[in-house]
XYZ file of C-alpha atoms in Angstrom:
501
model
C -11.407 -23.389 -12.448
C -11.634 -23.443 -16.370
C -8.244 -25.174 -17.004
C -9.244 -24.938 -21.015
C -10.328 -20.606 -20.128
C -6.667 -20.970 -18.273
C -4.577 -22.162 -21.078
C -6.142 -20.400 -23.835
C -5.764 -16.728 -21.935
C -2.320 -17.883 -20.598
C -1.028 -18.240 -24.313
C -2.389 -14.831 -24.793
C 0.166 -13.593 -22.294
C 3.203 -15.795 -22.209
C 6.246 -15.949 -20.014
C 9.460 -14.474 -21.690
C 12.232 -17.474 -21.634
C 14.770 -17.071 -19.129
C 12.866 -14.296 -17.373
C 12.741 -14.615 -13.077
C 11.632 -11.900 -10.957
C 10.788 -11.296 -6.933
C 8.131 -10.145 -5.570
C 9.156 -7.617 -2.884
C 7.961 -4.977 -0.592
C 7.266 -2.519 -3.611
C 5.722 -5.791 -5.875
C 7.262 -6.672 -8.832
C 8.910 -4.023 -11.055
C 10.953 -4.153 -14.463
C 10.678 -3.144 -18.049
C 7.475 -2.759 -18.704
C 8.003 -5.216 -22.431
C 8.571 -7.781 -19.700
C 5.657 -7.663 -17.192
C 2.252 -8.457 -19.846
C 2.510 -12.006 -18.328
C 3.381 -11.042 -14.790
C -0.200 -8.787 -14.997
C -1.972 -11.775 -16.253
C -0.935 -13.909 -13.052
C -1.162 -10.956 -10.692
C -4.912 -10.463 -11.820
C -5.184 -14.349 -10.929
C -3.637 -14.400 -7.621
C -5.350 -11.272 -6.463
C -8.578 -13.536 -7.093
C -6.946 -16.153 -5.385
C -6.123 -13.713 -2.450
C -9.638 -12.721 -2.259
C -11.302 -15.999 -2.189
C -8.861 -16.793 0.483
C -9.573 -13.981 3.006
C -13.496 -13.122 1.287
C -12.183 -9.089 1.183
C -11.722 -6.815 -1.856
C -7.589 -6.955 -2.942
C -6.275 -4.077 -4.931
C -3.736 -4.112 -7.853
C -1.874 -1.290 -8.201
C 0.069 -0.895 -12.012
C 3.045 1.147 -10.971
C 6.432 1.732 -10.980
C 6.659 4.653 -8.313
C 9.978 6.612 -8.822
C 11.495 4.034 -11.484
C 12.092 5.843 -15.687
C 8.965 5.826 -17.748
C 10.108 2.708 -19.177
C 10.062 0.655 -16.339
C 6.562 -0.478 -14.828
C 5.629 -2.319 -12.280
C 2.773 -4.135 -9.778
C 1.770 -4.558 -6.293
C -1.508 -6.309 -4.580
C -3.282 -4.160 -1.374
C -4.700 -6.089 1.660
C -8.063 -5.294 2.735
C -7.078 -3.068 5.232
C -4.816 -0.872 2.794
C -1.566 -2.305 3.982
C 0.616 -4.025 1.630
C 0.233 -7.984 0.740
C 1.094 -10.459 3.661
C 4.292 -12.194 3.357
C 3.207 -15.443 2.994
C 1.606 -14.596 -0.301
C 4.470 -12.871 -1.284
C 6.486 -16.076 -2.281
C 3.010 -17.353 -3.946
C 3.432 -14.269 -6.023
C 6.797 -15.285 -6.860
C 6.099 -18.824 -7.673
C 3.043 -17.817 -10.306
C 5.084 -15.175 -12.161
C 8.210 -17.299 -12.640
C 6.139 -20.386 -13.353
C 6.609 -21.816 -17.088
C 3.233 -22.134 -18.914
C 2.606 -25.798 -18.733
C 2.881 -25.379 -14.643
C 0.692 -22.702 -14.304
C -2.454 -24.842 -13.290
C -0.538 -26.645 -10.877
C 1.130 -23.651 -8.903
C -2.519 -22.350 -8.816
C -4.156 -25.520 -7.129
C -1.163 -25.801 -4.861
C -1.391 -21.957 -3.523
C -5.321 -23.292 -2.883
C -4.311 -25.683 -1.204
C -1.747 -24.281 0.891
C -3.845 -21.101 1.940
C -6.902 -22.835 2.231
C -8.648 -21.339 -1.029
C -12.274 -21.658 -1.298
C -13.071 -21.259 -4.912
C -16.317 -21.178 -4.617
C -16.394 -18.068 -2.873
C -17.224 -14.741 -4.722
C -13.785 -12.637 -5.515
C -13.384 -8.471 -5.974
C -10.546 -6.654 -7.121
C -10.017 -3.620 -7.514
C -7.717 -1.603 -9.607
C -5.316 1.535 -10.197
C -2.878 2.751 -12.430
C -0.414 5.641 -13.247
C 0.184 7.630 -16.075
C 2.984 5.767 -18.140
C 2.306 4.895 -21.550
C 2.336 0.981 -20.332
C 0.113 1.482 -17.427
C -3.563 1.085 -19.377
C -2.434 -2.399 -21.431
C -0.860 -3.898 -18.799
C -3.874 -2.984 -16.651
C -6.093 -5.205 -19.209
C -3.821 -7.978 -18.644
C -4.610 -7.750 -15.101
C -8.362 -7.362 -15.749
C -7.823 -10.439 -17.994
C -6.603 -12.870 -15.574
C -9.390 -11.558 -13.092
C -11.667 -12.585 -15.605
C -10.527 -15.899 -16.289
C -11.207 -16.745 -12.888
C -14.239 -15.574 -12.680
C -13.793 -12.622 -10.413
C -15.189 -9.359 -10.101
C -12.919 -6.288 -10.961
C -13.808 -2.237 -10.451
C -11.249 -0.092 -12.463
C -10.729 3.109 -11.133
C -7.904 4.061 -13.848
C -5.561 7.113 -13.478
C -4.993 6.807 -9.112
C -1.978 7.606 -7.062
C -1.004 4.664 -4.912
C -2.266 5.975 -1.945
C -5.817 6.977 -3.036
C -5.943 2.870 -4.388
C -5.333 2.039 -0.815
C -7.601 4.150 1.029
C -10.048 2.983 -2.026
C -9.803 -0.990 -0.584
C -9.781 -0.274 3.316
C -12.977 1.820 2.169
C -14.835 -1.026 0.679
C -13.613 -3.846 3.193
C -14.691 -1.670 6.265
C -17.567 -0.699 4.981
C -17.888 2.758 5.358
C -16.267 3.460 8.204
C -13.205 5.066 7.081
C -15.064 6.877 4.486
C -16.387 6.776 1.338
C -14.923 4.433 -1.641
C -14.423 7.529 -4.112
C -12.269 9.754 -5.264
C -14.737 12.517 -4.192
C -14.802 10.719 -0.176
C -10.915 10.878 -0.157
C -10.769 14.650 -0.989
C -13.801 15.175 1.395
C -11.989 13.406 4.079
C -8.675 14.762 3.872
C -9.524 18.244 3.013
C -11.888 18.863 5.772
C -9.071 17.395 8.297
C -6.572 19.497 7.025
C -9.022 22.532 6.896
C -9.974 22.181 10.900
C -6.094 21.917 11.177
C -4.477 24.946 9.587
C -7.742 27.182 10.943
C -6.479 25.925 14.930
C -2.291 27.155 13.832
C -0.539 30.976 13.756
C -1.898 32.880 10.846
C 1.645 33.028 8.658
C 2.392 35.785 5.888
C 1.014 35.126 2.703
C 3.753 33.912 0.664
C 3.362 30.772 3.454
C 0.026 29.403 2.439
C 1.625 28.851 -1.379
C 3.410 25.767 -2.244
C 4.920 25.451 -5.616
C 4.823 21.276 -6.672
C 6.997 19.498 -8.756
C 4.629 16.681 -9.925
C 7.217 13.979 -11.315
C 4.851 14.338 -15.105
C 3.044 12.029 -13.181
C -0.618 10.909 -11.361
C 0.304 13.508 -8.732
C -0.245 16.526 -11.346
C -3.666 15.018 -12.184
C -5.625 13.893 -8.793
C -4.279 17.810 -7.410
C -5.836 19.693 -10.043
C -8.801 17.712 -9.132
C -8.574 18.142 -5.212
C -7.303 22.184 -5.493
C -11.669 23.142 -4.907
C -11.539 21.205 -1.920
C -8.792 23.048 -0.239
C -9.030 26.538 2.090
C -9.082 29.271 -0.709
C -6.281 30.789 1.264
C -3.972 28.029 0.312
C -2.741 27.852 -3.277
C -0.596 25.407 -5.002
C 1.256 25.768 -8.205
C 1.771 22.624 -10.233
C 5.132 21.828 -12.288
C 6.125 18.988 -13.704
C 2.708 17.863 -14.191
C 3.558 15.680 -17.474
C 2.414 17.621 -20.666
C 5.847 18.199 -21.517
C 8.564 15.608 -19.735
C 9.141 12.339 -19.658
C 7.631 10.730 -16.186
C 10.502 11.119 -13.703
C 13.214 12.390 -15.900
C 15.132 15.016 -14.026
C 12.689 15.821 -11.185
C 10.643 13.762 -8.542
C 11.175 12.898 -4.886
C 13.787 10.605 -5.687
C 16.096 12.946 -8.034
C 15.772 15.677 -5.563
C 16.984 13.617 -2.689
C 19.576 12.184 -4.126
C 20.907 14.890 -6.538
C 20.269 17.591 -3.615
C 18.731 19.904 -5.865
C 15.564 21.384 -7.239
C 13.648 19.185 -9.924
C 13.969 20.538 -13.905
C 11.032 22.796 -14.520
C 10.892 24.506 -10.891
C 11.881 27.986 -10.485
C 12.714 28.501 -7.213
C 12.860 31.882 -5.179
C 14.472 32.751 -1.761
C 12.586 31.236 0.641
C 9.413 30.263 -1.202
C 8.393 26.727 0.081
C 8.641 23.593 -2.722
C 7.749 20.020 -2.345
C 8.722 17.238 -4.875
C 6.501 13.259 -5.478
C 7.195 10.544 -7.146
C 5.534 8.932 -10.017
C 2.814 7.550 -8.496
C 2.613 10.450 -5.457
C 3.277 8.153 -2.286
C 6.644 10.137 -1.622
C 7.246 13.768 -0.163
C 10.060 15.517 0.047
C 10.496 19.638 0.724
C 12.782 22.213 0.113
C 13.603 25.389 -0.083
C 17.007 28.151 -0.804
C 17.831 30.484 1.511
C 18.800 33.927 0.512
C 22.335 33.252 -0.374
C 20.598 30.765 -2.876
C 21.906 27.477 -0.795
C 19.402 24.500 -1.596
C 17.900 23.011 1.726
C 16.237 19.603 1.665
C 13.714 18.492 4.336
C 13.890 14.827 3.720
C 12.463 11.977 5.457
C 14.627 12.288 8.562
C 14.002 16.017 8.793
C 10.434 15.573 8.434
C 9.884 13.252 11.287
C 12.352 15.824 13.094
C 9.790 18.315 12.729
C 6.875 16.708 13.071
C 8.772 15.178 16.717
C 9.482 19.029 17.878
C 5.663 20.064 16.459
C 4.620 16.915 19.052
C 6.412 17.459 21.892
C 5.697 21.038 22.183
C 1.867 20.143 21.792
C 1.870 17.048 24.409
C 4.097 19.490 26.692
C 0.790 22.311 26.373
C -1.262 19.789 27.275
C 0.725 18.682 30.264
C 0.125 14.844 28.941
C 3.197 12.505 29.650
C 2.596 10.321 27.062
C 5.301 7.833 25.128
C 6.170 9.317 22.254
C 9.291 7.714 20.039
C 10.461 7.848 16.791
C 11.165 4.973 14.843
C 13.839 4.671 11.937
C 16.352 2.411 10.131
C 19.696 2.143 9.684
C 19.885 4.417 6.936
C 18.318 6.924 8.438
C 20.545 10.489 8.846
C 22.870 9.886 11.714
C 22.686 13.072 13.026
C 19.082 13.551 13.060
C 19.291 10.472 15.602
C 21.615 12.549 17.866
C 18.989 15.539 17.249
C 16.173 13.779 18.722
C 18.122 11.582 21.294
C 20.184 13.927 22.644
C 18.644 17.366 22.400
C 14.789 16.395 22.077
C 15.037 13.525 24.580
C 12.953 11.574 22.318
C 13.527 8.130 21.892
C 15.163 6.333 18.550
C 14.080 2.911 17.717
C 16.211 1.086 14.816
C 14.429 -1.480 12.827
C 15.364 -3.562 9.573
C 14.399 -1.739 6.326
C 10.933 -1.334 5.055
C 7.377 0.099 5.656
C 6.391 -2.507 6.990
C 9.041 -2.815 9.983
C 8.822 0.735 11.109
C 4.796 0.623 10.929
C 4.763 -2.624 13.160
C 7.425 -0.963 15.322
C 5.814 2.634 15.530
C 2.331 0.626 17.207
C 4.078 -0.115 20.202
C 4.230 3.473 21.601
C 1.044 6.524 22.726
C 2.599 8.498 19.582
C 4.966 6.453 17.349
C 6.588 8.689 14.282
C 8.096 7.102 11.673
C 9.795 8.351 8.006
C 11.782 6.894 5.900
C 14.626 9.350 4.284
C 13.157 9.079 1.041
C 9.487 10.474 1.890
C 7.913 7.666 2.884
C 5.641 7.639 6.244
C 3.398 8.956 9.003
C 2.496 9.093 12.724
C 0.830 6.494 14.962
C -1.531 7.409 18.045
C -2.612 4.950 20.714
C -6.347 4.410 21.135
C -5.448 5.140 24.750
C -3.543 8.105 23.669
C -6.230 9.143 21.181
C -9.262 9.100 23.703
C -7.456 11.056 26.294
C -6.415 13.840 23.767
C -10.227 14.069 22.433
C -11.392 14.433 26.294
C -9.127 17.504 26.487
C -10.290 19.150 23.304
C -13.613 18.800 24.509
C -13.312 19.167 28.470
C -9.971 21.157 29.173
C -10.871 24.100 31.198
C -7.742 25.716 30.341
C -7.709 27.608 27.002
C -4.245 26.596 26.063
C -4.767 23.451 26.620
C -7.556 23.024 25.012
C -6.432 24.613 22.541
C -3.242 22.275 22.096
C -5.236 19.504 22.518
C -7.520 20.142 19.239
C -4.498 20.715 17.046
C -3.285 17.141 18.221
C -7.297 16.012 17.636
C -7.162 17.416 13.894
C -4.049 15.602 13.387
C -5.581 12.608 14.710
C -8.282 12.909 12.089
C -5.896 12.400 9.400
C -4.046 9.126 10.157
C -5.249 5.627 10.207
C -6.078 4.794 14.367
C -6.443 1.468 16.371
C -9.399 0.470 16.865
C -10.781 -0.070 20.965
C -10.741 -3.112 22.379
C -13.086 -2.321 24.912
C -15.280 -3.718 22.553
C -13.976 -6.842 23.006
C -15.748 -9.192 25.950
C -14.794 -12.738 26.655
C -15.679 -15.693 28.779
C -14.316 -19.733 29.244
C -10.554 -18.130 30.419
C -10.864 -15.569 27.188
C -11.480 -18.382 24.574
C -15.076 -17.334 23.502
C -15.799 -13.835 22.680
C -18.728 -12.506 24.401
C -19.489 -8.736 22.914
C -19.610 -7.593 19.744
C -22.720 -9.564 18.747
C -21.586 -12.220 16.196
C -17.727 -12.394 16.664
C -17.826 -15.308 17.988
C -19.899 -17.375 15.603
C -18.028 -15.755 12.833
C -14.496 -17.163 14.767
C -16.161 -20.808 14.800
C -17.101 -20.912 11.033
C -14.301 -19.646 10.058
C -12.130 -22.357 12.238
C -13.853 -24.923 10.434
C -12.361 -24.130 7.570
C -8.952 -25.344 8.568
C -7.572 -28.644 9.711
C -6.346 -29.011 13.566
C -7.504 -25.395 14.203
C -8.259 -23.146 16.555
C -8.574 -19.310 17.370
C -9.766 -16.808 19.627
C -9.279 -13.406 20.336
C -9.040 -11.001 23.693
C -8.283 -7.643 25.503
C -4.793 -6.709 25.741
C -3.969 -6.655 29.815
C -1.087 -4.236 28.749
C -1.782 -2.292 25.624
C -4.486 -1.001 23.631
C -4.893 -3.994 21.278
C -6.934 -6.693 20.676
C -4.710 -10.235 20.802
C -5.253 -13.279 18.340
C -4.492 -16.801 19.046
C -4.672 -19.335 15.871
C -3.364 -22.336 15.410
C -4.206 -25.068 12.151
C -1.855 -27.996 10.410
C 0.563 -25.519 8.880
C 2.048 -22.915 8.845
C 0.101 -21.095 6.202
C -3.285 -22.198 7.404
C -2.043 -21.250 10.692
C -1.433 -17.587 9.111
C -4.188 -17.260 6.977
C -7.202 -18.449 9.694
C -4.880 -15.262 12.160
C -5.505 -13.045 9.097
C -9.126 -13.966 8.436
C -10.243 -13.651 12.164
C -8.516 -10.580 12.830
C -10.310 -8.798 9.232
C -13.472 -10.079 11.678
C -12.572 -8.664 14.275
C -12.215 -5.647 12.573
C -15.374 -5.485 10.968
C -17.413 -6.906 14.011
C -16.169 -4.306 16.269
C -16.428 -1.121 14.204
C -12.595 -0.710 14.135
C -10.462 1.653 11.803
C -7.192 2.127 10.539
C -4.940 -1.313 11.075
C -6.615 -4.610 12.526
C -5.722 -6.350 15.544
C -2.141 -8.039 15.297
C -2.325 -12.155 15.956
C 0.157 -13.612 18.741
């Protein structure tokens, strides 16, 4: 590390007095006159990040649903999720860190995460469309820089195309191409072999009119609209030549104003959707004919999407577990809905992504949403392999039939990956199968004092286990983190790695 390089770009971006922020689930997020130095650091500990698990991190420059004013910053894992915990207080510590510290936090988040500095480092970045977004970007790129990392700046993204973007690069291909172009392919064609397997509707049923939030959202669908079924047309509102970013309209103003955006002219019965900012929300609506608004929120959509499920698993005459997974603040009723009339089961977990994902794993099809727009639905490999048989063996046409809809929807959501693939010998402490696994686990154990690790089979479940222990707690962590990205890699997995014990 250039500790002259350190102080001289430092003093470029300095630390307001008196300013402390967190750094929680959704990053760090504030006025945007108050984040320059904040970018700075986050460029540096993305770097840091890197090093540490030798993966591509993303920084994302967004505020989400927050005024124009506002802005704000997150780091992406290698596998698309959203940075592990145990960075998140190093996070804190470098933003709130007064200048004259700011080499020492550095070399003590090396040293407590095992840093190697001489390994290469690659970032990538995103941004939305706020007037902020592109200088506060460049701070990010500059404290990259002064670390001596590599960056790839993909500008104007939504949040989710930033994370498909990393778990592109850091899986090498296998969940698709590292371009805008591979995340339209991908999705569109999913969503094409989808609506071509369900009940031809009227016309009016393929539109959807958008409100945009005058944000990214208006932008990237303008650009995907030629990749979509010319049957299906969108109309775009909102889409920020006009309005401020947010002001009166968005996912988050519809849900909580229960009404349609400013700038939407709504019919009877004509289907509408709402973003956010930074288009990693949905919510839909719709007035009947007496002109009452309806919202399909979170908790309606993973009511739907249960009923659409059920009915397909019953076709195929699979008994599979299916549950749906919500949080405390989820609709009360919508819990009764599903519990008492659907007979599906409700799990309650604390709130946050990141609980409901972790939770949602544990069944064949897990569904989870959070009220404001947020989420998705979760297949077992197990679950996954036996659907794909009956799409391709099922005598019976219905069946069959059933069983490709569930395929199609398969297609568009991150999967386990098999741990088949996984073979192990000495009482499951050295990995036999896939070719290299193991001497990847032993160099990367030597990185770590008092450490150990190995990976197996699930007996149980359709997951790969991971055992690590080192001298701390964060070592401990970050060798778990490191071997399961191997494991991921190693043994041509998708969608989220294996979890460690």
């Amino acid at each position: 590390m250039d500790s002259e390089a350190l102080k001289k770009y430092s003093a470029l971006h300095p630390k307001p007095a008196g300013l402390t922020l967190h750094y929680g689930t959704a990053g760090f997020r504030t006025k945007a006159e108050q984040l320059d130095h904040v970018m700075f650091r986050m460029g540096l500990l993305a770097v840091l990040r890197s090093k540490a698990v030798v993966a591509t991190i993303g920084i994302m420059v967004t505020a989400s649903h927050n005024p124009e004013e506002d802005n704000g910053v997150k780091l992406v894992d290698p596998l698309g999720e959203m940075l592990h915990p145990s960075w998140e207080e190093y996070a804190t510590q470098l933003a709130n860190a007064e200048e004259r510290e700011l080499q020492k936090i550095i070399t003590e988040i090396c040293q407590k995460a095992a840093v190697n500095q001489q390994k290469d480092a690659s970032v990538f970045i995103g941004r939305d469309t706020r007037p902020s977004s592109e200088k506060l970007s460049q701070s990010v790129i500059d404290g990259i820089s002064v670390l001596g990392g590599q960056y790839h700046d993909y500008g104007l993204v939504t949040t989710p195309q930033l994370h498909y973007m990393v778990c592109c690069q850091n899986t090498q291909g296998q969940y698709g191409k590292a371009t805008l172009e591979g995340y339209y392919e991908k999705l569109s064609k999913a969503f094409t072999e989808l609506i071509k397997q369900s009940p031809s509707p009227g016309e009016s049923q393929r539109h959807l009119k958008i409100d945009c939030a005058n944000g990214i959202g208006a932008l990237k669908l303008s650009e995907m609209e030629p990749y979509f079924p010319k049957e299906v047309l969108i109309h775009l509102y909102n889409d920020g030549t006009k309005e401020k970013l947010n002001h009166l309209c968005g996912a988050d103003f519809v849900k909580v104003h229960q009404k349609p955006p400013r700038g939407l002219d709504m019919k009877p019965n004509e289907r509408c959707c709402s973003f956010d900012g930074d288009a990693d929300r949905i919510v839909y609506y719709y007035k009947d004919t007496t002109g009452h608004f309806h919202l399909i929120d979170g908790d309606k959509i993973a009511t739907l999407i249960s009923i659409f499920l059920k009915e397909l698993l019953a076709k195929v005459g699979q008994t599979l577990k299916m549950a749906v997974v919500q949080t405390a603040y989820a609709n009360g009723s919508s819990t009764r809905y599903i519990e008492e009339t659907l007979k599906v089961p409700v799990h309650c977990v604390k709130t946050g992504v990141k609980h409901l994902h972790h939770k949602a794993h544990e069944f064949d099809v897990g569904v989870y949403f959070e009220a404001n727009g947020h989420g998705t639905v979760l297949f077992s490999k197990a679950a996954e392999t036996k659907i794909r048989q009956l799409a391709k063996e099922e005598k019976d046409d219905e069946k069959r039939e059933a069983a490709k809809v569930l395929e199609n929807m398969i297609d568009l959501i991150n999967q386990v990956a098999d741990r088949r693939v996984i073979d192990t010998t000495d009482a499951e402490r050295h990995a036999v199968t896939p070719p290299g696994l193991q001497e990847k686990i032993d160099a990367l154990v030597k990185k770590y004092k008092l450490s150990r690790a190995f990976v197996r089979p699930s007996g149980t479940e359709d997951v790969v286990r991971i055992y690590a222990e080192a001298d701390t707690q964060e070592n401990a962590d970050a060798l778990a983190h490191e071997v399961s990205l191997a494991v991921y890699h190693l043994a041509g997995g998708k969608g989220a790695p294996p979890q460690p014990l």
